[in-house]
Tab-separated table of C-alpha atoms and ligand atoms in Angstrom:
chain	number	residue	atom	x	y	z
A	1	MET	CA	11.185	-40.762	-15.681
A	2	LEU	CA	10.953	-38.986	-18.996
A	3	GLY	CA	7.963	-39.969	-21.095
A	4	ASN	CA	7.892	-40.169	-24.890
A	5	PHE	CA	8.282	-36.903	-26.716
A	6	THR	CA	9.380	-35.179	-29.877
A	7	TYR	CA	11.395	-32.000	-29.565
A	8	CYS	CA	11.718	-29.444	-32.315
A	9	ASN	CA	11.868	-25.690	-31.993
A	10	PRO	CA	11.962	-24.002	-35.396
A	11	THR	CA	12.380	-20.385	-34.192
A	12	LYS	CA	15.699	-18.828	-35.145
A	13	LEU	CA	16.994	-16.383	-32.542
A	14	TYR	CA	19.123	-13.295	-33.107
A	15	PHE	CA	20.349	-12.099	-29.718
A	16	GLY	CA	22.261	-9.047	-28.517
A	17	LYS	CA	22.820	-5.346	-29.108
A	18	ASP	CA	23.310	-5.863	-32.851
A	19	ALA	CA	20.408	-8.280	-33.337
A	20	LEU	CA	18.171	-5.879	-35.285
A	21	GLY	CA	20.876	-5.690	-37.950
A	22	SER	CA	19.818	-9.219	-38.984
A	23	LEU	CA	16.202	-8.240	-39.665
A	24	GLY	CA	16.696	-7.642	-43.408
A	25	ALA	CA	18.410	-11.012	-43.864
A	26	ALA	CA	15.810	-12.781	-41.727
A	27	LEU	CA	13.024	-11.432	-43.956
A	28	ALA	CA	14.794	-12.105	-47.223
A	29	GLY	CA	13.077	-15.393	-48.025
A	30	TYR	CA	9.553	-14.027	-47.658
A	31	GLY	CA	7.287	-12.032	-49.950
A	32	LYS	CA	7.144	-8.250	-50.285
A	33	ASN	CA	4.025	-7.437	-48.272
A	34	VAL	CA	4.793	-7.083	-44.573
A	35	LEU	CA	2.105	-6.365	-42.002
A	36	LEU	CA	3.815	-4.511	-39.158
A	37	VAL	CA	1.943	-5.228	-35.917
A	38	TYR	CA	2.577	-3.195	-32.766
A	39	GLY	CA	0.972	-1.990	-29.539
A	40	GLY	CA	-0.146	1.309	-28.088
A	41	GLY	CA	2.789	3.419	-29.204
A	42	SER	CA	5.805	2.659	-26.983
A	43	ILE	CA	7.841	1.711	-30.076
A	44	LYS	CA	7.205	5.145	-31.593
A	45	LYS	CA	8.421	6.889	-28.416
A	46	ASN	CA	11.594	4.842	-27.973
A	47	GLY	CA	12.659	4.904	-31.632
A	48	ILE	CA	12.338	1.173	-32.387
A	49	TYR	CA	9.539	1.873	-34.902
A	50	ASP	CA	11.753	4.199	-36.987
A	51	LYS	CA	14.611	1.685	-37.015
A	52	VAL	CA	12.342	-1.170	-38.110
A	53	ILE	CA	10.615	0.910	-40.805
A	54	SER	CA	13.941	2.001	-42.227
A	55	ILE	CA	15.145	-1.650	-42.481
A	56	LEU	CA	11.855	-2.746	-44.065
A	57	ARG	CA	12.019	0.022	-46.664
A	58	SER	CA	15.658	-0.584	-47.505
A	59	SER	CA	14.844	-4.290	-47.892
A	60	GLY	CA	12.285	-3.374	-50.548
A	61	LYS	CA	9.214	-4.397	-48.541
A	62	ASN	CA	5.734	-2.901	-48.881
A	63	VAL	CA	4.798	-1.987	-45.306
A	64	TYR	CA	1.215	-2.163	-44.025
A	65	GLU	CA	0.481	-1.315	-40.402
A	66	ASP	CA	-1.727	-2.745	-37.697
A	67	GLY	CA	-1.070	-0.772	-34.496
A	68	GLY	CA	-3.034	-0.397	-31.292
A	69	VAL	CA	-2.753	-3.985	-30.099
A	70	MET	CA	-3.762	-3.705	-26.457
A	71	PRO	CA	-2.211	-5.594	-23.545
A	72	ASN	CA	-4.282	-8.813	-23.282
A	73	PRO	CA	-5.435	-8.639	-26.930
A	74	THR	CA	-9.139	-9.165	-27.549
A	75	SER	CA	-11.191	-11.287	-29.922
A	76	GLU	CA	-12.590	-8.074	-31.488
A	77	LYS	CA	-9.106	-6.784	-32.264
A	78	LEU	CA	-8.267	-10.196	-33.716
A	79	ALA	CA	-11.159	-9.864	-36.189
A	80	GLU	CA	-9.861	-6.422	-37.198
A	81	GLY	CA	-6.337	-7.798	-37.658
A	82	CYS	CA	-7.585	-10.564	-39.942
A	83	GLU	CA	-9.228	-7.976	-42.205
A	84	ARG	CA	-6.046	-5.922	-42.326
A	85	ALA	CA	-3.910	-8.957	-43.107
A	86	ARG	CA	-6.214	-9.950	-45.980
A	87	ALA	CA	-6.477	-6.387	-47.293
A	88	ALA	CA	-2.675	-6.100	-47.299
A	89	LYS	CA	-2.301	-9.541	-48.899
A	90	ALA	CA	0.299	-9.986	-46.176
A	91	ASP	CA	3.128	-12.379	-46.971
A	92	PHE	CA	4.604	-11.912	-43.517
A	93	ILE	CA	3.532	-10.509	-40.140
A	94	LEU	CA	6.235	-8.694	-38.196
A	95	ALA	CA	5.313	-8.294	-34.516
A	96	VAL	CA	7.215	-5.525	-32.733
A	97	GLY	CA	6.325	-5.462	-29.049
A	98	GLY	CA	5.715	-7.671	-26.036
A	99	GLY	CA	3.839	-10.903	-25.525
A	100	SER	CA	0.503	-9.312	-26.403
A	101	VAL	CA	1.723	-8.193	-29.824
A	102	CYS	CA	3.476	-11.525	-30.546
A	103	ASP	CA	0.445	-13.559	-29.383
A	104	TYR	CA	-1.887	-11.431	-31.480
A	105	ALA	CA	0.322	-11.782	-34.551
A	106	LYS	CA	0.185	-15.579	-34.215
A	107	ALA	CA	-3.596	-15.482	-33.780
A	108	VAL	CA	-3.963	-13.350	-36.936
A	109	SER	CA	-1.595	-15.652	-38.804
A	110	VAL	CA	-3.860	-18.695	-38.298
A	111	SER	CA	-7.169	-16.810	-38.468
A	112	ALA	CA	-6.920	-14.522	-41.507
A	113	TYR	CA	-7.747	-17.356	-43.888
A	114	CYS	CA	-9.787	-19.524	-41.496
A	115	ASP	CA	-13.427	-19.958	-42.608
A	116	ASP	CA	-14.671	-20.497	-39.056
A	117	ASP	CA	-14.961	-17.999	-36.162
A	118	PRO	CA	-11.393	-18.154	-34.792
A	119	TRP	CA	-12.428	-17.495	-31.175
A	120	GLU	CA	-14.854	-20.427	-31.238
A	121	LYS	CA	-12.564	-22.717	-33.198
A	122	TYR	CA	-9.181	-22.167	-31.581
A	123	PHE	CA	-9.988	-20.876	-28.111
A	124	ILE	CA	-13.300	-22.490	-27.145
A	125	ARG	CA	-13.233	-25.761	-29.077
A	126	MET	CA	-9.387	-25.857	-28.948
A	127	GLU	CA	-9.148	-27.254	-32.465
A	128	ASP	CA	-5.927	-27.344	-34.458
A	129	VAL	CA	-5.374	-25.309	-37.582
A	130	ASP	CA	-6.879	-27.191	-40.548
A	131	ALA	CA	-4.298	-28.677	-42.879
A	132	ASP	CA	-5.553	-26.570	-45.807
A	133	THR	CA	-5.674	-23.241	-43.904
A	134	ARG	CA	-3.065	-20.787	-45.094
A	135	ILE	CA	-0.848	-19.684	-42.173
A	136	ILE	CA	0.881	-16.329	-42.616
A	137	PRO	CA	4.436	-16.608	-41.241
A	138	VAL	CA	5.318	-14.433	-38.223
A	139	GLY	CA	8.544	-12.915	-36.927
A	140	CYS	CA	9.083	-10.973	-33.689
A	141	VAL	CA	11.143	-8.044	-32.521
A	142	LEU	CA	10.732	-8.331	-28.769
A	143	THR	CA	10.449	-5.231	-26.561
A	144	MET	CA	9.059	-6.704	-23.316
A	145	VAL	CA	10.368	-9.813	-21.640
A	146	GLY	CA	8.405	-12.495	-19.810
A	147	THR	CA	5.920	-14.498	-21.827
A	148	GLY	CA	8.281	-16.549	-23.990
A	149	SER	CA	5.911	-15.871	-26.888
A	150	GLU	CA	8.931	-15.100	-29.089
A	151	MET	CA	9.857	-18.798	-29.269
A	152	ASN	CA	6.656	-20.739	-28.720
A	153	GLY	CA	3.275	-21.419	-30.298
A	154	GLY	CA	1.245	-19.802	-27.504
A	155	SER	CA	-1.412	-17.206	-28.219
A	156	VAL	CA	-3.642	-15.843	-25.461
A	157	ILE	CA	-6.813	-13.991	-26.422
A	158	THR	CA	-9.374	-12.293	-24.162
A	159	ASN	CA	-13.109	-12.208	-24.788
A	160	HIS	CA	-14.547	-9.529	-22.487
A	161	ALA	CA	-18.189	-10.294	-23.318
A	162	GLN	CA	-17.713	-13.912	-22.258
A	163	LYS	CA	-15.306	-12.964	-19.436
A	164	LEU	CA	-12.793	-15.529	-20.677
A	165	LYS	CA	-9.069	-15.275	-21.307
A	166	ILE	CA	-7.800	-18.405	-23.022
A	167	GLY	CA	-4.483	-19.525	-24.450
A	168	HIS	CA	-4.076	-21.889	-27.376
A	169	VAL	CA	-0.709	-23.546	-27.796
A	170	PHE	CA	-0.293	-23.955	-31.546
A	171	GLY	CA	2.198	-26.298	-33.189
A	172	GLU	CA	5.578	-25.718	-34.778
A	173	ASN	CA	4.036	-24.355	-37.983
A	174	VAL	CA	2.813	-21.328	-35.977
A	175	PHE	CA	5.988	-20.655	-33.948
A	176	PRO	CA	7.670	-17.388	-34.995
A	177	LYS	CA	10.099	-18.013	-37.847
A	178	PHE	CA	12.603	-15.821	-36.046
A	179	ALA	CA	12.854	-13.557	-33.029
A	180	ILE	CA	15.110	-10.560	-32.564
A	181	LEU	CA	16.156	-10.181	-28.944
A	182	ASN	CA	18.005	-6.997	-28.055
A	183	PRO	CA	18.012	-6.527	-24.262
A	184	GLU	CA	18.448	-2.769	-24.720
A	185	PHE	CA	15.004	-2.605	-26.356
A	186	THR	CA	13.514	-3.419	-22.936
A	187	TYR	CA	15.199	-0.505	-21.098
A	188	THR	CA	12.240	1.856	-21.594
A	189	LEU	CA	9.760	-0.496	-19.917
A	190	PRO	CA	8.156	0.984	-16.809
A	191	LYS	CA	9.369	-0.802	-13.661
A	192	TYR	CA	5.885	-2.230	-13.054
A	193	GLN	CA	6.019	-4.015	-16.414
A	194	MET	CA	9.600	-5.146	-15.933
A	195	ILE	CA	8.923	-6.840	-12.608
A	196	SER	CA	5.616	-8.215	-13.867
A	197	GLY	CA	7.573	-9.903	-16.658
A	198	ILE	CA	10.127	-11.207	-14.171
A	199	TYR	CA	7.371	-12.848	-12.164
A	200	ASP	CA	5.803	-14.261	-15.325
A	201	ILE	CA	9.118	-16.029	-15.998
A	202	MET	CA	9.275	-17.255	-12.391
A	203	SER	CA	5.765	-18.629	-12.661
A	204	HIS	CA	6.449	-20.398	-15.958
A	205	LEU	CA	9.418	-22.120	-14.351
A	206	LEU	CA	7.578	-23.048	-11.151
A	207	GLU	CA	4.487	-24.350	-12.912
A	208	GLN	CA	6.674	-26.803	-14.790
A	209	TYR	CA	8.746	-27.638	-11.674
A	210	PHE	CA	5.878	-28.416	-9.284
A	211	SER	CA	4.703	-31.612	-10.897
A	212	GLY	CA	5.841	-35.204	-10.772
A	213	GLU	CA	7.859	-37.128	-8.206
A	214	ASP	CA	10.460	-38.493	-10.602
A	215	ASP	CA	14.143	-37.663	-10.974
A	216	ASN	CA	13.860	-35.401	-14.011
A	217	THR	CA	16.650	-33.441	-15.700
A	218	SER	CA	14.249	-30.590	-16.407
A	219	ASP	CA	13.898	-29.934	-12.662
A	220	TYR	CA	17.652	-29.399	-12.346
A	221	VAL	CA	17.613	-27.083	-15.379
A	222	ILE	CA	14.716	-25.138	-13.860
A	223	GLU	CA	16.543	-24.749	-10.541
A	224	GLY	CA	19.511	-23.298	-12.439
A	225	LEU	CA	17.319	-20.880	-14.386
A	226	LEU	CA	15.595	-19.830	-11.145
A	227	HIS	CA	18.968	-19.072	-9.498
A	228	SER	CA	19.979	-16.873	-12.404
A	229	LEU	CA	16.580	-15.158	-12.514
A	230	ILE	CA	16.517	-14.372	-8.786
A	231	HIS	CA	20.072	-13.038	-8.970
A	232	SER	CA	19.544	-10.870	-12.071
A	233	ALA	CA	16.116	-9.616	-10.960
A	234	GLY	CA	17.661	-8.005	-7.884
A	235	ILE	CA	20.274	-6.236	-10.025
A	236	ALA	CA	17.746	-5.086	-12.663
A	237	ALA	CA	15.380	-3.736	-10.012
A	238	GLU	CA	18.216	-1.546	-8.663
A	239	ASN	CA	19.598	-0.612	-12.054
A	240	PRO	CA	17.249	-1.205	-15.016
A	241	THR	CA	19.991	-0.439	-17.540
A	242	ASP	CA	22.368	-3.119	-16.288
A	243	TYR	CA	22.911	-4.909	-19.604
A	244	GLU	CA	24.205	-8.109	-18.076
A	245	ALA	CA	21.156	-8.532	-15.837
A	246	ARG	CA	18.636	-7.532	-18.522
A	247	SER	CA	20.229	-9.850	-21.073
A	248	ASN	CA	20.202	-12.774	-18.630
A	249	ILE	CA	16.530	-12.143	-17.840
A	250	MET	CA	15.681	-12.002	-21.541
A	251	TRP	CA	17.434	-15.308	-22.204
A	252	ILE	CA	15.870	-17.042	-19.175
A	253	ALA	CA	12.398	-15.922	-20.288
A	254	THR	CA	12.886	-17.521	-23.681
A	255	TRP	CA	14.088	-20.841	-22.245
A	256	ALA	CA	11.441	-20.877	-19.527
A	257	LEU	CA	8.650	-21.277	-22.077
A	258	ASN	CA	10.008	-22.505	-25.383
A	259	THR	CA	8.845	-26.100	-24.627
A	260	PHE	CA	12.352	-27.344	-23.689
A	261	VAL	CA	11.907	-27.770	-19.904
A	262	ALA	CA	8.364	-29.112	-20.304
A	263	LYS	CA	9.479	-32.131	-22.295
A	264	GLY	CA	8.997	-35.392	-20.419
A	265	LYS	CA	7.274	-33.606	-17.522
A	266	ASP	CA	3.639	-33.447	-16.378
A	267	THR	CA	3.523	-29.650	-15.751
A	268	ASP	CA	0.792	-27.924	-13.712
A	269	TRP	CA	-0.311	-24.447	-15.066
A	270	GLU	CA	-3.031	-23.878	-12.439
A	271	VAL	CA	-1.504	-20.536	-11.378
A	272	HIS	CA	-1.863	-19.369	-14.981
A	273	MET	CA	-5.465	-20.556	-15.086
A	274	LEU	CA	-6.230	-18.587	-11.899
A	275	GLY	CA	-4.328	-15.558	-13.192
A	276	GLN	CA	-6.015	-15.651	-16.588
A	277	ALA	CA	-9.459	-15.806	-14.946
A	278	VAL	CA	-8.555	-12.777	-12.825
A	279	GLY	CA	-7.315	-11.112	-16.006
A	280	ALA	CA	-10.548	-11.863	-17.870
A	281	HIS	CA	-12.520	-10.052	-15.153
A	282	THR	CA	-10.114	-7.126	-14.549
A	283	ASP	CA	-7.838	-6.761	-17.626
A	284	ALA	CA	-4.951	-6.571	-15.130
A	285	THR	CA	-1.279	-6.958	-16.108
A	286	HIS	CA	-0.551	-10.650	-16.723
A	287	GLY	CA	2.448	-11.189	-14.425
A	288	MET	CA	0.755	-9.383	-11.551
A	289	THR	CA	-2.310	-11.614	-11.768
A	290	LEU	CA	0.088	-14.535	-11.234
A	291	SER	CA	2.004	-12.984	-8.334
A	292	ALA	CA	-1.278	-12.124	-6.590
A	293	VAL	CA	-2.584	-15.715	-6.519
A	294	SER	CA	0.624	-17.780	-6.350
A	295	LEU	CA	1.314	-18.020	-2.633
A	296	PRO	CA	-2.247	-18.878	-1.555
A	297	TYR	CA	-2.226	-21.593	-4.264
A	298	TYR	CA	1.190	-22.995	-3.358
A	299	ARG	CA	0.460	-22.938	0.377
A	300	TYR	CA	-2.767	-24.839	-0.308
A	301	ILE	CA	-1.185	-27.569	-2.455
A	302	LEU	CA	2.021	-27.847	-0.394
A	303	PRO	CA	0.864	-30.911	1.639
A	304	TYR	CA	0.184	-32.798	-1.606
A	305	GLY	CA	3.649	-32.184	-3.020
A	306	GLN	CA	5.619	-31.614	0.166
A	307	ALA	CA	8.842	-33.356	-0.869
A	308	LYS	CA	9.153	-31.155	-3.979
A	309	PHE	CA	8.416	-27.985	-2.022
A	310	ALA	CA	11.150	-28.984	0.458
A	311	ARG	CA	13.580	-29.600	-2.421
A	312	TYR	CA	12.674	-26.153	-3.807
A	313	ALA	CA	13.315	-24.558	-0.394
A	314	VAL	CA	16.776	-26.078	-0.101
A	315	ASN	CA	17.997	-25.968	-3.700
A	316	VAL	CA	16.581	-22.583	-4.722
A	317	TRP	CA	16.266	-20.586	-1.507
A	318	GLY	CA	19.096	-22.161	0.510
A	319	VAL	CA	16.903	-23.098	3.467
A	320	ASP	CA	18.946	-24.894	6.153
A	321	LYS	CA	17.453	-28.344	6.766
A	322	ALA	CA	19.078	-28.984	10.134
A	323	GLY	CA	16.648	-30.031	12.878
A	324	LYS	CA	13.527	-29.283	10.819
A	325	SER	CA	10.682	-31.444	9.551
A	326	GLU	CA	10.091	-31.702	5.816
A	327	ARG	CA	6.964	-29.591	6.285
A	328	GLN	CA	8.881	-26.825	8.067
A	329	ILE	CA	11.556	-26.778	5.370
A	330	ALA	CA	8.921	-26.604	2.616
A	331	GLU	CA	7.082	-23.742	4.338
A	332	GLU	CA	10.301	-21.790	4.899
A	333	GLY	CA	10.962	-21.989	1.154
A	334	LEU	CA	7.643	-20.300	0.392
A	335	ASP	CA	8.333	-17.717	3.128
A	336	ALA	CA	11.662	-16.901	1.453
A	337	MET	CA	9.918	-16.612	-1.920
A	338	GLU	CA	7.313	-14.277	-0.391
A	339	LYS	CA	10.022	-12.004	1.006
A	340	TRP	CA	11.723	-11.861	-2.409
A	341	MET	CA	8.420	-11.052	-4.115
A	342	ARG	CA	7.596	-8.261	-1.652
A	343	ASP	CA	11.111	-6.784	-1.930
A	344	LEU	CA	10.812	-6.764	-5.724
A	345	GLY	CA	7.531	-4.815	-5.474
A	346	LEU	CA	5.120	-7.373	-6.959
A	347	VAL	CA	1.376	-7.161	-6.455
A	348	MET	CA	0.570	-9.624	-3.667
A	349	ASN	CA	-3.235	-9.634	-3.674
A	350	ILE	CA	-6.070	-9.509	-6.184
A	351	THR	CA	-7.824	-6.658	-4.357
A	352	GLU	CA	-5.109	-4.360	-5.700
A	353	LEU	CA	-6.018	-5.572	-9.214
A	354	GLY	CA	-9.670	-4.565	-8.804
A	355	VAL	CA	-11.225	-7.781	-7.508
A	356	ASN	CA	-13.783	-7.729	-4.687
A	357	GLU	CA	-15.581	-10.531	-2.891
A	358	ASP	CA	-18.694	-10.277	-5.093
A	359	MET	CA	-16.585	-11.163	-8.146
A	360	LEU	CA	-15.066	-14.337	-6.724
A	361	LYS	CA	-17.791	-16.781	-7.797
A	362	GLY	CA	-17.606	-15.544	-11.405
A	363	ILE	CA	-13.800	-15.707	-11.423
A	364	ALA	CA	-13.865	-19.222	-9.958
A	365	LYS	CA	-16.248	-20.266	-12.752
A	366	SER	CA	-13.914	-18.817	-15.418
A	367	THR	CA	-10.909	-20.710	-13.996
A	368	LEU	CA	-9.962	-23.780	-15.999
A	369	VAL	CA	-8.888	-26.814	-13.973
A	370	MET	CA	-5.572	-28.479	-14.825
A	371	GLU	CA	-4.698	-32.042	-13.891
A	372	GLY	CA	-0.906	-32.182	-14.057
A	373	GLY	CA	-0.055	-30.741	-10.636
A	374	TYR	CA	-0.085	-32.132	-7.105
A	375	LYS	CA	-3.803	-31.492	-6.558
A	376	THR	CA	-6.657	-31.234	-9.032
A	377	LEU	CA	-8.806	-28.410	-7.665
A	378	THR	CA	-12.584	-28.330	-7.292
A	379	GLU	CA	-14.519	-25.104	-7.924
A	380	ASP	CA	-14.905	-24.651	-4.141
A	381	GLU	CA	-11.158	-24.984	-3.648
A	382	ILE	CA	-10.562	-22.441	-6.413
A	383	TYR	CA	-12.998	-20.078	-4.704
A	384	ASN	CA	-11.162	-20.491	-1.383
A	385	ILE	CA	-7.756	-19.850	-2.988
A	386	LEU	CA	-9.141	-16.705	-4.637
A	387	LYS	CA	-10.623	-15.605	-1.287
A	388	ALA	CA	-7.246	-16.115	0.362
A	389	SER	CA	-5.733	-13.971	-2.433
A	390	LEU	CA	-7.958	-10.936	-1.718
B	401	NZQ	O1	1.405	-1.361	-26.193
B	401	NZQ	P1	2.701	-0.648	-25.992
B	401	NZQ	O2	2.609	0.822	-26.167
B	401	NZQ	O3	3.824	-1.243	-26.763
B	401	NZQ	O4	3.055	-0.805	-24.417
B	401	NZQ	C1	3.286	-2.060	-23.815
B	401	NZQ	C2	2.161	-2.492	-22.882
B	401	NZQ	O5	1.478	-1.386	-22.372
B	401	NZQ	C3	4.434	-1.886	-22.861
B	401	NZQ	N1	5.737	-2.059	-23.479
B	401	NZQ	C4	6.179	-3.147	-24.159
B	401	NZQ	N2	7.464	-2.951	-24.513
B	401	NZQ	C5	7.822	-1.729	-24.054
B	401	NZQ	C6	6.714	-1.149	-23.412
B	401	NZQ	N3	6.759	0.062	-22.852
B	401	NZQ	C7	7.923	0.750	-22.931
B	401	NZQ	N4	9.036	0.245	-23.516
B	401	NZQ	C8	9.031	-0.985	-24.079
B	401	NZQ	N5	10.158	-1.494	-24.601
B	401	NZQ	O6	4.252	-2.900	-21.878
B	401	NZQ	C9	2.872	-3.136	-21.730
B	401	NZQ	C10	2.641	-4.622	-21.626
B	401	NZQ	O7	2.936	-5.263	-22.831
B	401	NZQ	P2	2.379	-6.728	-23.119
B	401	NZQ	O8	2.847	-7.144	-24.437
B	401	NZQ	O9	0.921	-6.775	-22.823
B	401	NZQ	O10	3.101	-7.589	-21.957
B	401	NZQ	P3	3.529	-9.080	-21.902
B	401	NZQ	O11	4.767	-9.284	-22.686
B	401	NZQ	O12	3.563	-9.437	-20.478
B	401	NZQ	O13	2.346	-9.884	-22.633
B	401	NZQ	C11	1.168	-10.230	-21.943
B	401	NZQ	C12	0.284	-11.110	-22.783
B	401	NZQ	O14	0.924	-12.345	-23.113
B	401	NZQ	C13	0.115	-13.450	-22.682
B	401	NZQ	C14	-0.601	-12.868	-21.493
B	401	NZQ	O15	-1.709	-13.624	-21.085
B	401	NZQ	C15	-0.965	-11.487	-21.983
B	401	NZQ	O16	-2.126	-11.526	-22.780
B	401	NZQ	N6	0.948	-14.647	-22.456
B	401	NZQ	C16	1.421	-15.316	-23.530
B	401	NZQ	C17	2.101	-16.509	-23.422
B	401	NZQ	C18	2.607	-17.275	-24.565
B	401	NZQ	N7	2.488	-16.810	-25.778
B	401	NZQ	O17	3.135	-18.363	-24.385
B	401	NZQ	C19	2.319	-17.136	-22.126
B	401	NZQ	C20	2.164	-16.197	-20.985
B	401	NZQ	O18	1.965	-16.967	-19.843
B	401	NZQ	C21	1.065	-15.215	-21.145
B	401	NZQ	O19	-0.166	-15.813	-20.776
B	402	ZN	ZN1	2.676	-16.248	-18.243
C-alpha cells in the first residue's frame, strides 16, 4: 500500500543529440557569473569543454573555472570549491561531468554561504540547509551515466581522514535546475566506467525493489526498467556507440534515482552503505563497490524476503517455476543475475578493489545500517557479508 507522500521534481531535462543547443536558453534567467565545475580533464579531451565555453561566451556569461573534481569528491575539495564560488561571486554553478562533478556542485551550492563546517553540518549531523542560507543554483551537463545525480538532491562526499563516505539527500531547492543529457557525450567513457555506471543503475533499482510485501506500482515500474537495462547493457557492452542502447541506459539511470520509484515505498539502501564504506577505505569506483558486495548481501537476506526474491527471479530473469520450491526459484534468480554480472565484466569481489581481511573490521564500523529492507543488519552480520565478498 502506498503511504503518504508529496511528489515534485523541479529539474528540467533536455535530452538527445541536440540537447546542448538548449544550454544558452536554460541559463538565460540567471546572473552573469558562471562557475564551470568539471573533473580531471576528460571534457577537454573529448571536446565538450570547448563547446560549453563557446555557448557560455556567446551567452554573455563571465566564466570562472573550478576543475580537478576527483571521482568520489572530498571534503577538502569542497572547501576549495566554496572559496572559488565566493571569489567568483557565482550566480550559477554549471557542472559538466559525471555524478562526482554534479554531487560536488550541489555540495558547493549549499556550502559556499553556510557559516558552519559543511562536512559536520550536512554529512555528519545530517541537518537541512538553513532557511536563510543562500543556495547557488546548479545545472548539469552529464557525461557519465549511473548516479541519477542530474535529477536528484543527492550529494556524496568522502572524508579520507575520517574514513567516511556519506551522502546527503537535499530537498527540491538543491535539485539541479536543469540537466542536459546527450547520450553521445558518454561514448568516450572507458568500458570499466560504463559498466560500473550500469551496475549503479541496477543497484538503485534493486535497493528500492527489495523492500515491502505490498502490491506496489513502483515494483512493476522497476521490473520494466530492469528489463530495459539488462537488454541495453548487453548491446552497449558489445557496441559502446550504439545510440539506441546508450540513450535507453541514460534515461533509465535518471528515472532509477529521481525519487519517482521510491515514492510510497520503504526502500533498503544497505548495498550502497556497504559500497560507500568500501569506497571510503579504498577510493574505488562507486558502481564496482556495489557489484562486489551485492550477491553476498542478497544471498544473506534472501530468506527474510524470499517471496520478493522469487518474484524477481520469475519476472526479471524468466526463471521457470515448474516443480520448484519458492526458495529454489529465488536462488535461481540470483544465479541468473550473477551470470549476467560476470558476463558484463563487473568486479565481483572487494579483494580486487584493494580490501584485505585486516581492513574488514574498520569497513564494518564505517557501514551505516539501514532499516527499510528485509533484515536490519548487526555489525557482526555486516562483517560476515564483507568477508563473504572478499
Ligand atoms: O574526472 P574526469 O576526467 O571527467 O573523468 C571521469 C572520472 O574519472 C570519467 N568520465 C566521466 N565522463 C567521461 C569520463 N571519461 C571519459 N569520457 C566521459 N564522457 O569517469 C570517471 C568517473 O566519474 P564519476 O563522476 O566519479 O562517476 P559517477 O558518475 O559514477 O559518480 C560517482 C560519484 O557519485 C556518487 C558516488 O558515491 C560517487 O561519489 N553517487 C551519487 C548519487 C546521487 N547524487 O544521488 C547516488 C549514487 O548512488 C552515488 O553514490
Ligand atoms: Zn549509486
